[in-house]
Each structure stands twice: as C-alpha cells, then as structure tokens.
Amino acid sequence: MEMREFLKHKIFSIVSDVAEFENVDAYVIGGYVRDIFLNRPSKDIDIVVLGSGVDFARKVARRLRTTKVSYFKNFGTAQLKYHEWDVEFVGARKESYRLDSRKPIVENGTLEDDQNRRDFTINALALSLNKRNFGELIDPFDGVNDLKRGIIRTPLDPLTTFSDDPLRMLRAVRFATQLNFDIEPKTLDAIRQMNGRIKIVSAERITDELNKMMTSLRPSMGWFLLDETGLLEYILPEFVALKGVESRNGISHKDNFLHTLEVLDNLSAKSDNLWLRWAALLHDIAKPKTKRFIQGQGWTFHGHEFVGAKMIPSIFRKLKLPLNDKMKYVQKMVQLHLRPIVLSQDEVTDSAVRRLLFDAGDDIDDLMMLCEADITSKNDATVKRHLANFRIVRKKLKEIEEKDAIRNFQPPVSGELIMDTFGIKPCKEVGVIKTRIKDAILDGEIHNNFVEAYNLMLKVGREIGLTPIKIDQRYVVPENK
Ligand code: ATP
Ligand code: MG
C-alpha cells in the first residue's frame, strides 16, 4: 500500500519540515496508522519524536499558526488541536514497571523502545515523516499481517505486557470485540493467568473500555471473552451469577447468561443507544437472587424486575457509571421490562395501556424495543406469537396516546389550585386528591382535561371532609348530568 496517500494533510508536511529543520526524527504511530489499514480514517494522530515532544509541538504550532496547544510537561506530551484534527506529540520512551502500579518509570528511548512498549502488534505500526523515507512503514512485529488475519497479539511476551499494565487485558477484549478479531491463543492464555492483576486498574478506565465494547456491533463477544478469561469475576460478579442451568424433577430453566447476551445482541442490532444496551445487559440481573422452584409451577423468578432495579445503583456506583438520569433510565427499563409482555398475554385493556404509558413516559418506544429483543425462544411459533402480540400492544399504545396524551402526563389540576379551592396548606389531602385524579384518568373514569379533573377535585374534596372556599362556577358541571 502506498502510505504517502494518507499523509497528504498539511499537518504531516509541517511536522516533516520541523523534523528536517530541527534534525529530530518524527513518526505517526499507533491507532492512526492501524485505522488506515482498517479503512476507517480517524482524526486522532499520535506523533512520536526522538526528542522532546513538548518542544517539537511548540514549533509545529508556530508554523500552523495555532494557539490551541496544551502542554503536559510532567508527562512530556503536548496536544494540539487544528480544525477537526487532534494531534498528540510525545517523545519516544522506554518504560519499566513496578508491581503495584500501572504507572511506569520512563526514560528517553529509541523508536524501537517505543514500539516495544505498545500494547498490540496492530497498535505498534509507525509511518516515517522524515524527508529521507517519508511514508515508510516500520512494522517490527508483523502487525500488518495481524490486521489482515484479524489477530490481537502483544509485541513482547504477553505475560510481561499484561503484568506491566493490566488495562491492556481489557483493551485486548475491547479491540477484539470492536474489530471482530481473535485474540491469539498465547495472548488469551496470558490474560487468563494475569486476570487478578486487573485489581490495580481504576474503575473509570475499566468502564471506558466496557463502554467502547458495548457500542460495538456485537457486544456479546466482549462479555463472552471477559467470562472466558476470568476477568468478568472481578469486573461484574453479579453477571457471572447468571451462568448455568439447574434442574429439578426433570424441569430446568434457561441459562440466563446466554439468554441475556442474546437479548443484548438482538437489541444492539436495533439500537445504538448505549444506555438501552446496558439495560439489556442488566434486565435479568436479579434472577439468581429471586430464583425459586415451586411444585407444580417449576422455576420462577418472581419480582426479579423490582429487585433488579434496586441493584442498579450499586452496580453503577461500583463501575463508576454516571449516577444521574442515565442510571434512572436503566433502572426504569429494568423495572418495567415485563410489563408489555404481561400486557400482551392478557386481554389488552385501555386502562392497562394508559398505566404503562404513564410509567414509561417518553421511554415507551425504547421499552418496547427491549421487550422485543427479550424474545429469545428457540421455538419459531412462540417467537411469532409474541411478536404478533407486541404488534397489538404497539397499535393500542398509539391509539390511546393519540386519544389521551398520557406519555407526558401533566396533572390537569395543580396542587396550588387544590389548596386555593379548599383553603388548605400543603398537606396529605392535596396528595390524596391529586392521586385520585391521576388514577381516574389512567383508569378511564374521566378524560385527561381540566373541566373533568376540576369537578372530580370538588367531589373528592367533599368526600374526605374538605369544604371549598372558592369555586370557579364556569367549570362546574352538575353531578348527575
Ligand atoms: P481508540 O482511540 O480507538 O481507542 P487507539 O489505539 O488510538 O484506539 P488510544 O488509547 O488512543 O487507542 O492509544 C493510542 C495508542 O497508544 C495505541 O494505538 C497504542 O499504541 C498506545 N497505547 C494506548 N494505551 C496503551 C496501553 N495501555 N499500553 C500500551 N500501549 C498503549
Ligand atoms: Mg486513539
């Protein structure tokens, strides 16, 4: 392949000029080079120089007439932004590690040293930016061949590579998943041997990799690899607990680990939404905790949706996933994931549909997607039947939403108005009235409008012993009309 083609941008020629002028060798290295071969050009460039990365970056910035440079003197790196490009400069380095930390002792090194410290052969490719051999590929570990064969492999002894920086084990799994590559057997075996070292990696780093894995085409691959290598036990033991099948009286339940990963892939084929993918992964997380064998009924996981929703915050906290509305969303999906199924099994009443719309709100479409992905029966007829039922539920959802607008339910009568009407301060009764109105709307006793809600407020107020002190006669409709 003619690599000069991919080094046409002004940035590369300026780096090349600076390298010539300063008499310092410079190379593009790592992800950018890898992605050329994978035909997915990126705007992140890593440049390694045989000298000071910071000084070099300063000179490049001057020639590009940009001031958007950040210098990290302590790390000897500099980051330069130029239009949509993000260029990082670093001096070539040699690294040595201690047992208790991912942080290496760093010395200046040669290009070879720098390639040796890279995580995988496919990430150790370098392209020369020097005038004498501009565009030449330096590939000491046969990385291009690994790219062709689809192989993740460490440049040096994998045991040392992973022991030095255990994050690389997770990066191996992530790259394999993202690129649909195989991890070379010796490398895979080394991960198995070194899996306990993952303990020195921060939760933030781990979760970064998990999220990249989760946004891949087929995220199940990553979770299978994590399990196979024993990393999963350290990262998410709650998920390992889903593995396996138990039998009693010749009745067995399905393997919830396999089922969950099938659901995750089904869902991922339909949606890129990272949080919905997490919800798919965690939707049955409480099945081990709620599993019972009941004579005459077989295996049950009663209440696993509620117990599961309760487990979400601690899992998110441990993984350092955000504890904000994203978490609430995942919780909601886990808690509601059986509702459309239950709904489709019974006769679909308007009232049940309204309640589901109310509880799911704007996330109803996501919830329906998750539920459809949750159908993993091997029996074609069963799958067809469930999907047909879901179509009925969807149709009904649409009809009711058009009629009653429940999705973004706003109480038609406010707490303020209730207090003004009955001359009361905030108290339990206000809540009682509001709930009665909400329930009446969801149950279809009244429509979702102000006049009907206003009259119900007066009625309920009187029932619970309140006397109105201010009534707006314009809205009053006599009871027996
Ligand atoms: P992506 O940006 O898609 O995550 P990348 O390969 O560019 O992939 P970065 O984290 O941006 O990954 O790292 C850039 C390069 O730095 C890598 O290609 C690799 O050569 C090297 N690298 C990154 N992290 C490590 C590590 N933990 N150990 C060894 N080398 C690493
Ligand atoms: Mg990168």
Short mmCIF file of C-alpha atoms and ligand atoms in Angstrom, two decimals:
data_model
loop_
_atom_site.label_atom_id
_atom_site.label_comp_id
_atom_site.label_asym_id
_atom_site.label_seq_id
_atom_site.Cartn_x
_atom_site.Cartn_y
_atom_site.Cartn_z
CA MET A 1 0.00 0.00 0.00
CA GLU A 2 1.29 3.49 -0.82
CA MET A 3 1.21 5.20 2.54
CA ARG A 4 2.05 8.70 1.31
CA GLU A 5 -1.56 8.89 0.10
CA PHE A 6 -2.69 9.04 3.71
CA LEU A 7 -0.18 11.69 4.77
CA LYS A 8 -1.29 14.44 2.43
CA HIS A 9 -2.73 16.77 5.02
CA LYS A 10 -0.83 19.98 5.78
CA ILE A 11 -0.21 18.78 9.33
CA PHE A 12 2.04 15.96 8.12
CA SER A 13 4.09 18.12 5.79
CA ILE A 14 4.64 20.70 8.52
CA VAL A 15 5.69 18.01 11.00
CA SER A 16 8.04 16.74 8.32
CA ASP A 17 9.52 20.24 7.79
CA VAL A 18 10.05 20.73 11.51
CA ALA A 19 11.68 17.30 11.80
CA GLU A 20 14.09 18.22 8.97
CA PHE A 21 14.82 21.70 10.30
CA GLU A 22 15.35 20.60 13.90
CA ASN A 23 17.10 17.42 12.91
CA VAL A 24 14.72 15.35 15.07
CA ASP A 25 13.07 12.17 13.74
CA ALA A 26 9.26 12.05 13.82
CA TYR A 27 6.75 9.26 13.17
CA VAL A 28 2.99 8.77 13.12
CA ILE A 29 2.30 5.83 15.34
CA GLY A 30 -0.47 3.67 16.79
CA GLY A 31 -4.21 3.99 16.17
CA TYR A 32 -4.00 6.37 13.21
CA VAL A 33 -1.78 4.00 11.21
CA ARG A 34 -3.83 0.96 12.21
CA ASP A 35 -7.01 2.67 11.10
CA ILE A 36 -5.59 3.44 7.66
CA PHE A 37 -5.30 -0.30 7.07
CA LEU A 38 -8.74 -0.90 8.52
CA ASN A 39 -10.16 1.66 6.15
CA ARG A 40 -11.65 3.79 8.88
CA PRO A 41 -9.67 7.04 8.73
CA SER A 42 -9.54 8.91 12.03
CA LYS A 43 -8.72 12.48 13.05
CA ASP A 44 -6.65 11.47 16.07
CA ILE A 45 -2.96 11.48 15.29
CA ASP A 46 -0.21 10.34 17.63
CA ILE A 47 3.25 11.57 16.75
CA VAL A 48 6.34 10.19 18.40
CA VAL A 49 9.59 12.16 18.13
CA LEU A 50 13.14 11.18 19.05
CA GLY A 51 13.50 14.15 21.38
CA SER A 52 11.22 16.40 23.38
CA GLY A 53 7.55 16.11 22.40
CA VAL A 54 6.77 19.41 24.08
CA ASP A 55 9.45 21.43 22.23
CA PHE A 56 8.51 19.80 18.96
CA ALA A 57 4.80 20.58 19.42
CA ARG A 58 5.62 24.22 20.14
CA LYS A 59 7.42 24.53 16.79
CA VAL A 60 4.66 22.80 14.85
CA ALA A 61 2.07 25.03 16.49
CA ARG A 62 4.01 28.13 15.49
CA ARG A 63 4.12 27.04 11.85
CA LEU A 64 0.44 26.10 11.84
CA ARG A 65 -0.28 29.49 13.45
CA THR A 66 -2.45 27.86 16.08
CA THR A 67 -2.51 28.57 19.79
CA LYS A 68 -4.69 25.61 20.64
CA VAL A 69 -1.96 23.59 22.29
CA SER A 70 -1.88 22.11 25.78
CA TYR A 71 1.44 21.14 27.27
CA PHE A 72 1.75 18.40 29.86
CA LYS A 73 5.35 18.91 30.94
CA ASN A 74 5.18 16.24 33.63
CA PHE A 75 4.24 13.62 31.07
CA GLY A 76 6.43 15.10 28.31
CA THR A 77 3.44 15.28 25.98
CA ALA A 78 1.59 18.02 24.16
CA GLN A 79 -1.78 18.07 22.49
CA LEU A 80 -2.57 20.29 19.55
CA LYS A 81 -5.98 20.96 18.02
CA TYR A 82 -6.13 22.02 14.40
CA HIS A 83 -9.57 22.22 12.82
CA GLU A 84 -11.08 18.78 13.39
CA TRP A 85 -7.67 17.20 13.97
CA ASP A 86 -6.37 16.21 17.35
CA VAL A 87 -2.62 15.70 17.35
CA GLU A 88 -0.61 14.38 20.27
CA PHE A 89 3.17 14.68 20.49
CA VAL A 90 5.31 12.53 22.70
CA GLY A 91 8.99 11.81 22.96
CA ALA A 92 9.97 8.20 22.22
CA ARG A 93 10.26 6.38 25.51
CA LYS A 94 11.36 3.28 27.24
CA GLU A 95 9.22 2.11 30.14
CA SER A 96 9.80 -0.08 33.16
CA TYR A 97 7.14 -1.10 35.62
CA ARG A 98 6.71 -1.83 39.31
CA LEU A 99 4.31 -4.42 40.63
CA ASP A 100 1.89 -2.15 42.42
CA SER A 101 1.12 0.43 39.79
CA ARG A 102 0.18 0.98 36.17
CA LYS A 103 2.49 4.00 36.19
CA PRO A 104 5.83 3.22 34.57
CA ILE A 105 9.26 4.62 35.21
CA VAL A 106 10.02 6.43 31.96
CA GLU A 107 13.31 7.10 30.18
CA ASN A 108 14.05 8.53 26.77
CA GLY A 109 14.29 5.80 24.17
CA THR A 110 14.54 4.89 20.53
CA LEU A 111 11.67 4.28 18.13
CA GLU A 112 12.18 0.59 18.74
CA ASP A 113 11.85 1.05 22.52
CA ASP A 114 8.69 2.99 21.92
CA GLN A 115 7.19 0.32 19.71
CA ASN A 116 8.11 -2.34 22.26
CA ARG A 117 6.02 -0.64 24.94
CA ARG A 118 2.87 -0.64 22.78
CA ASP A 119 0.02 -2.94 23.70
CA PHE A 120 -0.58 -4.87 20.48
CA THR A 121 1.23 -5.53 17.23
CA ILE A 122 -1.56 -3.78 15.33
CA ASN A 123 -1.08 -0.71 17.54
CA ALA A 124 2.69 -0.58 17.13
CA LEU A 125 2.81 0.41 13.46
CA ALA A 126 4.72 3.58 12.62
CA LEU A 127 4.99 5.73 9.49
CA SER A 128 8.04 7.85 8.95
CA LEU A 129 7.55 11.59 8.48
CA ASN A 130 11.24 12.19 7.83
CA LYS A 131 12.28 13.53 4.44
CA ARG A 132 14.68 10.67 3.78
CA ASN A 133 11.98 7.99 3.95
CA PHE A 134 8.65 9.84 4.16
CA GLY A 135 5.72 7.38 4.28
CA GLU A 136 7.83 4.31 5.02
CA LEU A 137 6.09 1.77 7.24
CA ILE A 138 8.01 0.50 10.24
CA ASP A 139 6.34 -2.71 11.36
CA PRO A 140 8.74 -4.73 13.51
CA PHE A 141 6.15 -7.21 14.80
CA ASP A 142 4.31 -8.07 11.62
CA GLY A 143 1.32 -6.02 12.71
CA VAL A 144 0.01 -5.54 9.18
CA ASN A 145 -0.22 -9.27 8.78
CA ASP A 146 -2.12 -9.49 12.06
CA LEU A 147 -4.50 -6.84 10.78
CA LYS A 148 -5.10 -8.93 7.68
CA ARG A 149 -5.62 -12.12 9.63
CA GLY A 150 -7.67 -10.38 12.31
CA ILE A 151 -5.46 -11.13 15.27
CA ILE A 152 -4.81 -9.39 18.58
CA ARG A 153 -1.34 -10.20 19.85
CA THR A 154 1.19 -8.45 22.10
CA PRO A 155 4.56 -7.40 20.63
CA LEU A 156 6.57 -8.86 23.52
CA ASP A 157 5.90 -11.67 25.99
CA PRO A 158 2.19 -11.31 26.81
CA LEU A 159 2.68 -12.22 30.48
CA THR A 160 5.06 -9.30 30.93
CA THR A 161 2.96 -6.96 28.80
CA PHE A 162 -0.17 -7.67 30.87
CA SER A 163 1.56 -7.73 34.19
CA ASP A 164 3.15 -4.34 33.42
CA ASP A 165 -0.16 -2.72 32.58
CA PRO A 166 -3.21 -4.92 33.24
CA LEU A 167 -5.50 -2.45 31.48
CA ARG A 168 -4.13 -3.98 28.29
CA MET A 169 -6.06 -7.19 29.03
CA LEU A 170 -9.26 -5.26 28.79
CA ARG A 171 -8.06 -3.41 25.72
CA ALA A 172 -7.42 -6.78 24.09
CA VAL A 173 -11.01 -7.80 24.73
CA ARG A 174 -12.30 -4.43 23.59
CA PHE A 175 -10.32 -4.39 20.33
CA ALA A 176 -11.30 -8.00 19.60
CA THR A 177 -14.95 -7.01 20.04
CA GLN A 178 -14.75 -3.73 18.12
CA LEU A 179 -12.85 -5.20 15.20
CA ASN A 180 -14.26 -8.71 15.36
CA PHE A 181 -10.72 -10.08 15.73
CA ASP A 182 -9.45 -13.18 17.53
CA ILE A 183 -7.13 -12.94 20.48
CA GLU A 184 -4.11 -15.10 19.69
CA PRO A 185 -4.07 -18.23 21.94
CA LYS A 186 -0.90 -17.37 23.85
CA THR A 187 -2.11 -13.85 24.44
CA LEU A 188 -5.50 -15.16 25.57
CA ASP A 189 -3.86 -17.63 27.87
CA ALA A 190 -1.74 -14.89 29.40
CA ILE A 191 -4.88 -12.90 30.19
CA ARG A 192 -6.27 -15.95 31.98
CA GLN A 193 -3.10 -16.20 34.05
CA MET A 194 -2.88 -12.50 34.81
CA ASN A 195 -6.60 -11.72 35.30
CA GLY A 196 -6.16 -10.94 39.01
CA ARG A 197 -3.90 -8.01 38.11
CA ILE A 198 -6.97 -6.13 36.90
CA LYS A 199 -7.44 -5.14 40.54
CA ILE A 200 -4.88 -2.33 40.20
CA VAL A 201 -6.80 -0.72 37.34
CA SER A 202 -9.18 2.10 38.23
CA ALA A 203 -12.92 1.61 37.72
CA GLU A 204 -13.02 4.60 35.38
CA ARG A 205 -10.52 3.01 32.99
CA ILE A 206 -12.32 -0.30 33.08
CA THR A 207 -15.66 1.30 32.36
CA ASP A 208 -14.20 3.31 29.48
CA GLU A 209 -13.28 0.05 27.81
CA LEU A 210 -16.61 -1.58 28.68
CA ASN A 211 -18.47 1.29 27.07
CA LYS A 212 -16.40 1.01 23.89
CA MET A 213 -17.14 -2.70 23.91
CA MET A 214 -20.82 -2.04 24.43
CA THR A 215 -21.03 0.28 21.42
CA SER A 216 -19.62 -2.41 19.12
CA LEU A 217 -21.67 -4.22 16.52
CA ARG A 218 -21.98 -7.40 18.58
CA PRO A 219 -21.22 -6.56 22.23
CA SER A 220 -21.87 -10.13 23.44
CA MET A 221 -18.47 -11.10 22.06
CA GLY A 222 -16.73 -8.91 24.64
CA TRP A 223 -18.73 -10.30 27.54
CA PHE A 224 -18.02 -13.87 26.45
CA LEU A 225 -14.31 -13.05 26.30
CA LEU A 226 -14.40 -11.39 29.71
CA ASP A 227 -16.00 -14.52 31.09
CA GLU A 228 -13.68 -16.90 29.30
CA THR A 229 -10.61 -15.08 30.61
CA GLY A 230 -11.89 -14.85 34.19
CA LEU A 231 -11.89 -11.04 34.10
CA LEU A 232 -15.64 -10.91 34.49
CA GLU A 233 -15.49 -12.28 38.02
CA TYR A 234 -13.52 -9.17 39.03
CA ILE A 235 -15.49 -6.68 36.99
CA LEU A 236 -19.12 -7.74 37.36
CA PRO A 237 -19.59 -10.86 39.52
CA GLU A 238 -23.35 -10.27 39.56
CA PHE A 239 -23.35 -11.12 35.89
CA VAL A 240 -21.33 -14.30 36.32
CA ALA A 241 -24.03 -15.45 38.73
CA LEU A 242 -26.45 -15.68 35.79
CA LYS A 243 -24.50 -18.57 34.35
CA GLY A 244 -25.68 -22.13 34.36
CA VAL A 245 -28.78 -24.27 34.38
CA GLU A 246 -30.39 -26.05 37.30
CA SER A 247 -32.77 -28.99 37.03
CA ARG A 248 -35.29 -30.39 39.44
CA ASN A 249 -37.83 -33.12 38.77
CA GLY A 250 -36.63 -33.05 35.20
CA ILE A 251 -37.52 -29.38 34.83
CA SER A 252 -34.74 -26.94 34.03
CA HIS A 253 -34.65 -23.20 33.47
CA LYS A 254 -32.77 -21.47 30.70
CA ASP A 255 -29.20 -20.27 31.10
CA ASN A 256 -29.77 -16.64 31.89
CA PHE A 257 -26.23 -15.63 30.99
CA LEU A 258 -26.65 -16.92 27.43
CA HIS A 259 -30.16 -15.55 27.24
CA THR A 260 -29.05 -12.08 28.38
CA LEU A 261 -26.26 -11.90 25.82
CA GLU A 262 -28.67 -12.93 23.11
CA VAL A 263 -31.00 -10.15 24.20
CA LEU A 264 -28.09 -7.70 24.19
CA ASP A 265 -27.19 -8.57 20.60
CA ASN A 266 -30.82 -8.53 19.45
CA LEU A 267 -31.23 -5.09 20.95
CA SER A 268 -27.90 -3.85 19.60
CA ALA A 269 -28.96 -4.79 16.09
CA LYS A 270 -31.85 -2.34 16.51
CA SER A 271 -30.41 0.46 18.64
CA ASP A 272 -27.13 2.30 19.21
CA ASN A 273 -28.36 3.71 22.49
CA LEU A 274 -25.58 2.81 24.97
CA TRP A 275 -27.89 3.03 27.97
CA LEU A 276 -30.54 0.86 26.44
CA ARG A 277 -27.76 -1.65 25.79
CA TRP A 278 -26.79 -1.52 29.46
CA ALA A 279 -30.44 -2.05 30.33
CA ALA A 280 -30.47 -5.14 28.11
CA LEU A 281 -27.37 -6.44 29.86
CA LEU A 282 -28.86 -5.88 33.30
CA HIS A 283 -32.53 -6.62 32.73
CA ASP A 284 -32.41 -10.08 34.37
CA ILE A 285 -29.59 -9.34 36.81
CA ALA A 286 -31.71 -10.30 39.83
CA LYS A 287 -32.74 -13.71 38.52
CA PRO A 288 -30.21 -15.58 40.67
CA LYS A 289 -31.42 -13.75 43.77
CA THR A 290 -35.10 -14.42 43.11
CA LYS A 291 -34.91 -17.97 41.77
CA ARG A 292 -37.31 -20.46 43.38
CA PHE A 293 -38.58 -23.89 42.49
CA ILE A 294 -42.27 -24.19 43.16
CA GLN A 295 -44.00 -27.56 42.98
CA GLY A 296 -46.45 -27.60 40.13
CA GLN A 297 -45.11 -24.35 38.68
CA GLY A 298 -41.45 -25.07 38.08
CA TRP A 299 -38.80 -22.36 38.20
CA THR A 300 -39.88 -18.83 38.98
CA PHE A 301 -38.01 -15.54 39.26
CA HIS A 302 -40.79 -13.67 40.91
CA GLY A 303 -40.11 -9.96 41.38
CA HIS A 304 -36.75 -10.05 39.61
CA GLU A 305 -37.61 -6.82 37.80
CA PHE A 306 -38.03 -4.92 41.08
CA VAL A 307 -35.06 -6.48 42.84
CA GLY A 308 -33.04 -5.90 39.66
CA ALA A 309 -33.97 -2.21 39.53
CA LYS A 310 -32.84 -1.90 43.14
CA MET A 311 -29.45 -3.42 42.27
CA ILE A 312 -28.70 -0.87 39.55
CA PRO A 313 -27.40 1.99 41.73
CA SER A 314 -24.79 -0.16 43.48
CA ILE A 315 -23.64 -1.66 40.17
CA PHE A 316 -23.41 1.79 38.59
CA ARG A 317 -21.53 3.11 41.61
CA LYS A 318 -19.04 0.28 41.54
CA LEU A 319 -18.44 0.62 37.80
CA LYS A 320 -18.29 4.42 38.11
CA LEU A 321 -21.07 4.72 35.58
CA PRO A 322 -22.97 8.00 35.90
CA LEU A 323 -25.38 8.20 38.83
CA ASN A 324 -27.69 10.60 37.03
CA ASP A 325 -30.68 10.40 34.72
CA LYS A 326 -28.89 7.68 32.68
CA MET A 327 -28.94 5.43 35.71
CA LYS A 328 -32.58 6.28 36.38
CA TYR A 329 -33.37 5.37 32.81
CA VAL A 330 -31.67 1.98 33.08
CA GLN A 331 -33.48 1.36 36.37
CA LYS A 332 -36.77 2.19 34.78
CA MET A 333 -36.15 -0.13 31.84
CA VAL A 334 -35.19 -2.99 34.16
CA GLN A 335 -38.21 -2.42 36.37
CA LEU A 336 -40.70 -2.20 33.51
CA HIS A 337 -39.30 -4.87 31.23
CA LEU A 338 -42.06 -7.41 31.91
CA ARG A 339 -44.99 -5.03 31.64
CA PRO A 340 -45.55 -5.15 27.87
CA ILE A 341 -45.29 -8.95 27.97
CA VAL A 342 -47.83 -9.28 30.75
CA LEU A 343 -49.98 -6.82 28.89
CA SER A 344 -49.84 -8.79 25.67
CA GLN A 345 -50.74 -12.04 27.42
CA ASP A 346 -53.95 -10.73 28.94
CA GLU A 347 -56.67 -9.03 27.05
CA VAL A 348 -55.20 -5.60 26.37
CA THR A 349 -57.36 -3.16 28.32
CA ASP A 350 -57.22 0.58 27.75
CA SER A 351 -56.55 1.16 31.38
CA ALA A 352 -53.50 -1.14 31.46
CA VAL A 353 -52.15 0.57 28.35
CA ARG A 354 -52.63 4.01 29.91
CA ARG A 355 -50.76 2.90 33.05
CA LEU A 356 -47.88 1.60 31.00
CA LEU A 357 -47.73 4.86 29.03
CA PHE A 358 -47.79 6.80 32.26
CA ASP A 359 -44.99 4.77 33.86
CA ALA A 360 -42.75 4.63 30.79
CA GLY A 361 -43.41 8.15 29.51
CA ASP A 362 -41.22 9.13 26.59
CA ASP A 363 -39.18 5.96 27.00
CA ILE A 364 -42.04 3.73 25.90
CA ASP A 365 -40.54 3.09 22.45
CA ASP A 366 -37.21 2.06 23.98
CA LEU A 367 -39.04 -0.22 26.38
CA MET A 368 -40.92 -1.90 23.55
CA MET A 369 -37.64 -2.41 21.70
CA LEU A 370 -36.09 -4.03 24.77
CA CYS A 371 -39.10 -6.32 25.21
CA GLU A 372 -39.00 -7.46 21.62
CA ALA A 373 -35.30 -8.17 21.95
CA ASP A 374 -36.13 -10.20 25.06
CA ILE A 375 -37.93 -12.84 23.00
CA THR A 376 -35.26 -15.49 22.54
CA SER A 377 -37.28 -18.70 22.33
CA LYS A 378 -35.89 -21.41 20.06
CA ASN A 379 -39.42 -22.17 19.00
CA ASP A 380 -40.34 -20.20 15.89
CA ALA A 381 -44.05 -20.38 16.54
CA THR A 382 -43.60 -18.97 20.04
CA VAL A 383 -41.50 -16.10 18.73
CA LYS A 384 -44.08 -15.34 16.05
CA ARG A 385 -46.89 -15.38 18.57
CA HIS A 386 -45.08 -13.00 20.93
CA LEU A 387 -44.17 -10.62 18.14
CA ALA A 388 -47.76 -10.59 16.93
CA ASN A 389 -48.95 -9.79 20.45
CA PHE A 390 -46.46 -6.97 20.66
CA ARG A 391 -47.78 -5.53 17.43
CA ILE A 392 -51.21 -5.39 19.04
CA VAL A 393 -49.75 -3.69 22.10
CA ARG A 394 -47.94 -1.14 19.94
CA LYS A 395 -51.10 -0.38 18.00
CA LYS A 396 -53.06 0.05 21.18
CA LEU A 397 -50.33 2.28 22.64
CA LYS A 398 -50.58 4.51 19.62
CA GLU A 399 -54.37 4.71 19.70
CA ILE A 400 -54.54 5.53 23.38
CA GLU A 401 -51.73 8.05 23.18
CA GLU A 402 -53.47 9.87 20.34
CA LYS A 403 -56.68 9.94 22.32
CA ASP A 404 -55.49 10.64 25.86
CA ALA A 405 -51.93 12.04 25.63
CA ILE A 406 -50.62 10.16 28.66
CA ARG A 407 -46.94 9.95 27.70
CA ASN A 408 -46.08 13.36 29.08
CA PHE A 409 -48.74 13.37 31.70
CA GLN A 410 -49.12 16.69 33.50
CA PRO A 411 -51.74 16.78 36.25
CA PRO A 412 -54.60 18.86 34.80
CA VAL A 413 -55.31 20.26 38.26
CA SER A 414 -52.35 21.65 40.19
CA GLY A 415 -51.62 21.35 43.88
CA GLU A 416 -51.86 25.15 44.07
CA LEU A 417 -55.40 25.12 42.78
CA ILE A 418 -56.41 22.38 45.22
CA MET A 419 -55.01 24.40 48.13
CA ASP A 420 -56.69 27.63 46.98
CA THR A 421 -60.01 25.92 46.45
CA PHE A 422 -60.18 24.35 49.89
CA GLY A 423 -58.15 26.99 51.74
CA ILE A 424 -55.55 24.49 52.94
CA LYS A 425 -51.77 24.47 53.25
CA PRO A 426 -49.59 21.71 51.73
CA CYS A 427 -50.78 18.51 53.40
CA LYS A 428 -51.63 14.86 52.86
CA GLU A 429 -55.08 15.69 51.46
CA VAL A 430 -53.59 17.52 48.50
CA GLY A 431 -51.73 14.35 47.55
CA VAL A 432 -54.82 12.22 48.03
CA ILE A 433 -56.82 14.38 45.64
CA LYS A 434 -54.05 14.51 43.05
CA THR A 435 -53.64 10.73 43.12
CA ARG A 436 -57.37 10.15 42.78
CA ILE A 437 -57.47 12.41 39.72
CA LYS A 438 -54.46 10.71 38.17
CA ASP A 439 -55.92 7.24 38.78
CA ALA A 440 -59.29 8.28 37.41
CA ILE A 441 -57.65 9.43 34.19
CA LEU A 442 -55.50 6.32 33.86
CA ASP A 443 -58.48 4.08 34.58
CA GLY A 444 -60.57 5.94 32.04
CA GLU A 445 -63.18 7.20 34.53
CA ILE A 446 -62.61 10.74 33.35
CA HIS A 447 -60.80 12.18 30.37
CA ASN A 448 -57.49 13.96 30.59
CA ASN A 449 -58.85 17.52 30.66
CA PHE A 450 -59.24 20.37 33.10
CA VAL A 451 -63.00 20.54 33.45
CA GLU A 452 -63.47 16.87 34.31
CA ALA A 453 -60.50 16.94 36.67
CA TYR A 454 -61.80 20.12 38.35
CA ASN A 455 -65.15 18.54 39.10
CA LEU A 456 -63.56 15.37 40.39
CA MET A 457 -61.39 17.51 42.67
CA LEU A 458 -64.51 19.12 44.20
CA LYS A 459 -66.16 15.73 44.64
CA VAL A 460 -63.17 14.01 46.20
CA GLY A 461 -62.50 17.02 48.44
CA ARG A 462 -66.01 16.84 49.87
CA GLU A 463 -65.71 13.08 50.31
CA ILE A 464 -62.68 13.47 52.52
CA GLY A 465 -64.29 16.22 54.59
CA LEU A 466 -62.98 19.40 52.97
CA THR A 467 -65.15 22.41 52.25
CA PRO A 468 -64.42 24.53 49.21
CA ILE A 469 -63.97 28.23 49.95
CA LYS A 470 -63.50 29.32 46.35
CA ILE A 471 -65.27 27.71 43.38
CA ASP A 472 -64.96 28.82 39.78
CA GLN A 473 -68.54 28.34 38.58
CA ARG A 474 -67.54 28.49 34.92
CA TYR A 475 -66.15 24.98 35.21
CA VAL A 476 -68.69 23.35 37.45
CA VAL A 477 -70.74 20.60 35.83
CA PRO A 478 -73.66 19.33 37.91
CA GLU A 479 -73.03 15.75 39.09
CA ASN A 480 -75.99 13.91 37.63
CA LYS A 481 -75.73 15.42 34.18
P1 ATP B 1 -9.01 4.19 20.09
O1 ATP B 1 -8.62 5.62 20.00
O2 ATP B 1 -9.94 3.69 19.04
O3 ATP B 1 -9.46 3.80 21.45
P2 ATP B 1 -6.21 3.73 19.94
O4 ATP B 1 -5.38 2.56 19.55
O5 ATP B 1 -5.96 5.01 19.22
O6 ATP B 1 -7.72 3.30 19.83
P3 ATP B 1 -5.56 5.13 22.31
O7 ATP B 1 -5.97 4.86 23.71
O8 ATP B 1 -5.97 6.38 21.65
O9 ATP B 1 -6.02 3.88 21.47
O10 ATP B 1 -3.97 4.98 22.28
C1 ATP B 1 -3.16 5.35 21.19
C2 ATP B 1 -2.00 4.38 21.06
O11 ATP B 1 -1.25 4.36 22.26
C3 ATP B 1 -2.42 2.94 20.83
O12 ATP B 1 -2.60 2.67 19.47
C4 ATP B 1 -1.26 2.17 21.42
O13 ATP B 1 -0.18 2.13 20.53
C5 ATP B 1 -0.83 3.03 22.58
N1 ATP B 1 -1.46 2.64 23.84
C6 ATP B 1 -2.58 3.15 24.39
N2 ATP B 1 -2.83 2.61 25.58
C7 ATP B 1 -1.84 1.73 25.81
C8 ATP B 1 -1.50 0.85 26.89
N3 ATP B 1 -2.30 0.76 27.97
N4 ATP B 1 -0.39 0.10 26.78
C9 ATP B 1 0.39 0.19 25.69
N5 ATP B 1 0.14 0.99 24.66
C10 ATP B 1 -0.95 1.76 24.70
MG MG B 2 -6.87 6.98 19.73
#
